[in-house]
């Protein structure tokens, strides 16, 4: 051994290693190339792929282009036209800045770049084209080209078989590419994007500059037309975009899109802030659709934490979360029922540093306090009940509309809101016959843990040793129910949701259970004045259109819908 075992790695090996971080799959190539097209000021970007990008990816734009010299530099490591000094890093307005993408991609593919700068090379109407194979320059020559840049990647990972093996099925890889393109279509409505896969057009946006058009290009016209606009400023943070109404939801978070200063980001805190605003409005385990843009002073964020720049860190998480929650709540309150014209009295501050341990948040555990936004409901115009259908649905009229109310869901909402208000032991009703409840030690421990809250709701329970209890009274709303069974059910519910869940969420589920068990059932016959009272009480709640589980309490049919059905 000659004593010097430490060596500087050769450039092409460095690039391959860097490629491992930046270029994970065909979709990462698409992402980097689109970002370069956007940074180049393009108004059009066409993405063509074959075999989900494994055989070929071609991205063409009409941006500023590059000179022959610039093309050659662009494939060098850390060459970028976007930052020149350290200070720039804290004030980035472009998507790229690390100067790693092109050399990384070129080191793991057969790579070709064609470009023509505005006006042509040195006044000549000619551009240049350069070929690289596995990081090695093959060829550079002049070529007649339109203004802009085209990058062609063939046989991605041909020289890194281990990487290639990690690729998933074509359908999965294509799905990732579609996702990526969709994000940029929505983030840049002023750019006309087109995605063509094996000759088939999958996405095409007009580039007209309207966000709604861009959303329609991605999610379809039906979804786009029902979205609610968000426009909100909170301290120095602006939140804008579109969200779904509570009647539309999805089974996963894939439709929750966040852009910070136009950059698509992943930050779970943002998802939670959004979802919190929909709590009790949409069913459990369902998620809203959102395309939300957060505009914030670039000095307040750090996007440099991950090579793909997808992660973002905020200097103040809580401020951003509050802004998103308040923006969402404001937008939702305007549509919850426009007939009762709710008014926002204050954008409640929901999170504070000590209130919200990040660790809990990241594990997905709910630690949020209930909404502080209060709706002042004015101008109530109650519906007029005309008939109870199948002893389950109240058919009523509301001006020209026909409204069908689910009596159980409606009553659940009323009781839930009552239980959520200021409750005190006076809200309880003594039982005529005392109940004794025998528990096992575990159940007894759970009951004791939640005893104070249950007492506050109106359950008067007294332990008389050996895990046995006497139940003397129940919440007023629950007088007609089987009290003992309800207490046992609360205990098993608490047991099911487990220890980790936060107090707020526990109490919420107790209220939901008591409301559900105490509410009028489907099949209970109601007199007309009972129906009237139910409607009046329902309209006095904050969210008359949904039950505490987020399901609708009523269906509204307008006269024009009838006319359409009757073919008038
Ligand atoms: P970064 O985007 O981080 O600067 P890249 O490796 O992606 O690094 O690109 C290197 C440079 O090549 C860019 O800074 C830019 O000057 C130039 N470039 C890349 N793609 C294009 C394009 N489509 N149009 C014009 N210039 C481009
Ligand atoms: Mg780039």
Coordinates of N, CA, C and O and ligand atoms in Angstrom, one line a residue, residues 32-42 59-61 63-66 70-71 73-76 78-83 94-105 113 115 117 148-151 309, ligand 1:
X32 N -37.6 17.9 -12.4 CA -36.4 18.8 -12.6 C -36.5 19.5 -13.9 O -36.2 20.7 -14.0
X33 N -36.9 18.8 -14.9 CA -36.9 19.5 -16.3 C -38.1 20.5 -16.3 O -37.9 21.6 -16.9
X34 N -39.2 20.2 -15.7 CA -40.3 21.2 -15.7 C -39.8 22.4 -15.0 O -40.1 23.5 -15.4
X35 N -39.2 22.2 -13.8 CA -38.7 23.4 -13.0 C -37.8 24.2 -13.8 O -37.9 25.5 -13.8
X36 N -36.9 23.6 -14.6 CA -36.0 24.4 -15.4 C -36.7 25.2 -16.5 O -36.4 26.3 -16.8
X37 N -37.8 24.6 -17.0 CA -38.6 25.3 -18.1 C -39.3 26.5 -17.4 O -39.3 27.5 -18.0
X38 N -39.8 26.3 -16.2 CA -40.5 27.4 -15.6 C -39.5 28.5 -15.3 O -39.7 29.7 -15.5
X39 N -38.3 28.1 -14.7 CA -37.3 29.1 -14.4 C -36.8 29.9 -15.6 O -36.4 31.0 -15.5
X40 N -36.9 29.2 -16.8 CA -36.5 29.9 -18.0 C -37.5 30.8 -18.6 O -37.4 31.3 -19.7
X41 N -38.6 31.0 -17.8 CA -39.7 32.0 -18.3 C -40.5 31.4 -19.4 O -41.1 32.2 -20.1
X42 N -40.7 30.2 -19.5 CA -41.5 29.6 -20.6 C -43.0 29.9 -20.4 O -43.5 30.0 -19.3
X59 N -38.9 16.9 -22.7 CA -39.5 18.1 -22.2 C -39.1 19.3 -23.1 O -37.9 19.5 -23.2
X60 N -40.0 19.9 -23.8 CA -39.7 21.0 -24.7 C -40.4 22.3 -24.1 O -41.5 22.2 -23.7
X61 N -39.6 23.4 -24.2 CA -40.2 24.6 -23.7 C -39.9 25.8 -24.7 O -39.1 25.6 -25.6
X63 N -38.8 28.8 -23.5 CA -38.2 29.7 -22.6 C -37.0 30.4 -23.2 O -36.8 30.4 -24.4
X64 N -36.2 31.0 -22.3 CA -35.1 31.9 -22.8 C -34.0 31.1 -23.5 O -33.3 31.8 -24.3
X65 N -33.9 29.8 -23.4 CA -32.9 29.1 -24.1 C -31.5 29.3 -23.6 O -31.3 30.0 -22.6
X66 N -30.5 28.6 -24.2 CA -29.2 28.7 -23.7 C -28.2 28.8 -24.9 O -28.5 28.3 -26.0
X70 N -23.3 28.1 -22.7 CA -24.2 27.8 -21.5 C -24.6 26.4 -21.5 O -24.6 25.8 -20.4
X71 N -24.9 25.8 -22.6 CA -25.3 24.4 -22.6 C -24.2 23.6 -22.1 O -24.4 22.7 -21.2
X73 N -21.8 24.4 -20.0 CA -21.6 24.6 -18.6 C -22.8 24.0 -17.8 O -22.6 23.5 -16.7
X74 N -24.0 24.0 -18.4 CA -25.2 23.5 -17.6 C -25.0 22.1 -17.1 O -25.6 21.7 -16.1
X75 N -24.3 21.3 -17.9 CA -24.1 19.9 -17.4 C -23.0 19.7 -16.5 O -22.7 18.6 -16.1
X76 N -22.3 20.7 -16.1 CA -21.2 20.6 -15.1 C -21.9 20.7 -13.8 O -22.9 21.4 -13.6
X78 N -22.8 21.7 -10.1 CA -23.0 23.0 -9.4 C -22.9 24.2 -10.3 O -22.5 25.2 -9.9
X79 N -23.3 24.0 -11.5 CA -23.4 25.2 -12.4 C -24.8 25.6 -12.4 O -25.7 24.8 -12.7
X80 N -25.0 26.8 -12.1 CA -26.4 27.4 -12.0 C -26.3 28.8 -12.4 O -25.4 29.5 -12.1
X81 N -27.4 29.3 -13.0 CA -27.5 30.7 -13.4 C -28.3 31.4 -12.3 O -28.6 32.6 -12.4
X82 N -28.7 30.7 -11.3 CA -29.8 31.2 -10.4 C -29.3 31.8 -9.1 O -30.0 32.7 -8.6
X83 N -28.2 31.4 -8.6 CA -27.6 32.1 -7.4 C -26.1 32.3 -7.7 O -25.5 31.5 -8.3
X94 N -36.4 31.3 -7.7 CA -36.5 30.3 -8.7 C -36.7 28.9 -8.1 O -36.4 28.8 -6.9
X95 N -37.1 28.0 -8.9 CA -37.3 26.6 -8.4 C -36.0 25.9 -8.2 O -35.8 25.1 -7.3
X96 N -35.1 26.1 -9.2 CA -33.8 25.4 -9.0 C -32.8 26.4 -8.4 O -33.0 27.6 -8.4
X97 N -31.7 25.9 -8.0 CA -30.6 26.7 -7.5 C -29.3 25.9 -7.1 O -28.3 26.4 -6.9
X98 N -29.5 24.6 -7.1 CA -28.4 23.8 -6.6 C -27.5 23.4 -7.8 O -26.3 23.0 -7.5
X99 N -28.0 23.5 -9.0 CA -27.1 23.2 -10.2 C -26.7 21.8 -10.2 O -25.7 21.4 -10.7
X100 N -27.6 20.9 -9.8 CA -27.3 19.5 -9.7 C -28.1 18.6 -10.7 O -27.7 17.5 -11.0
X101 N -29.3 19.2 -11.1 CA -30.2 18.3 -11.8 C -29.6 17.8 -13.1 O -29.5 16.6 -13.4
X102 N -29.2 18.7 -14.0 CA -28.8 18.3 -15.3 C -27.6 17.3 -15.3 O -27.6 16.2 -15.9
X103 N -26.5 17.6 -14.5 CA -25.4 16.7 -14.5 C -25.8 15.3 -13.9 O -25.3 14.3 -14.3
X104 N -26.7 15.4 -12.9 CA -27.1 14.1 -12.3 C -27.9 13.3 -13.3 O -27.6 12.1 -13.4
X105 N -28.9 13.9 -14.0 CA -29.6 13.1 -15.0 C -28.7 12.6 -16.1 O -28.8 11.4 -16.5
X113 N -29.6 17.6 -25.2 CA -30.2 18.9 -24.9 C -30.1 19.7 -26.2 O -29.0 19.7 -26.9
X115 N -31.0 23.6 -27.7 CA -31.4 24.9 -27.2 C -31.1 26.0 -28.2 O -30.1 25.9 -28.9
X117 N -31.1 30.3 -27.9 CA -31.5 31.5 -27.1 C -32.2 32.5 -28.0 O -32.1 32.4 -29.2
X148 N -36.0 28.2 -27.5 CA -36.4 27.5 -26.3 C -35.5 26.3 -26.2 O -34.4 26.2 -26.8
X149 N -35.9 25.4 -25.3 CA -35.0 24.2 -25.0 C -35.8 22.9 -25.0 O -36.9 22.9 -24.6
X150 N -35.1 21.9 -25.5 CA -35.7 20.6 -25.5 C -34.7 19.6 -24.8 O -33.5 19.7 -25.2
X151 N -35.1 18.9 -23.8 CA -34.2 17.9 -23.2 C -34.8 16.6 -23.4 O -36.0 16.3 -23.2
X309 N -36.1 19.3 -2.7 CA -36.7 20.6 -2.3 C -38.2 20.5 -2.1 O -38.9 21.4 -2.1
Ligands
LIG1 P1 -30.5 24.6 -11.4 O1 -31.8 24.6 -11.9 O2 -30.4 24.2 -9.9 O3 -29.8 25.9 -11.6 P2 -29.9 22.6 -13.3 O4 -28.8 21.5 -13.3 O5 -31.3 22.1 -13.3 O6 -29.6 23.5 -12.1 O7 -29.7 23.5 -14.5 C1 -28.4 24.2 -14.7 C2 -28.6 25.5 -15.5 O8 -28.9 25.2 -16.8 C3 -29.7 26.4 -15.0 O9 -29.3 27.2 -13.9 C4 -30.1 27.2 -16.2 O10 -29.2 28.3 -16.4 C5 -29.8 26.2 -17.4 N1 -31.0 25.5 -17.9 C6 -31.4 24.3 -17.6 N2 -32.6 24.0 -18.2 C7 -32.9 25.1 -18.9 C8 -34.0 25.4 -19.8 N3 -35.0 24.5 -20.0 N4 -34.0 26.6 -20.4 C9 -33.0 27.5 -20.1 N5 -32.0 27.3 -19.3 C10 -31.9 26.1 -18.7

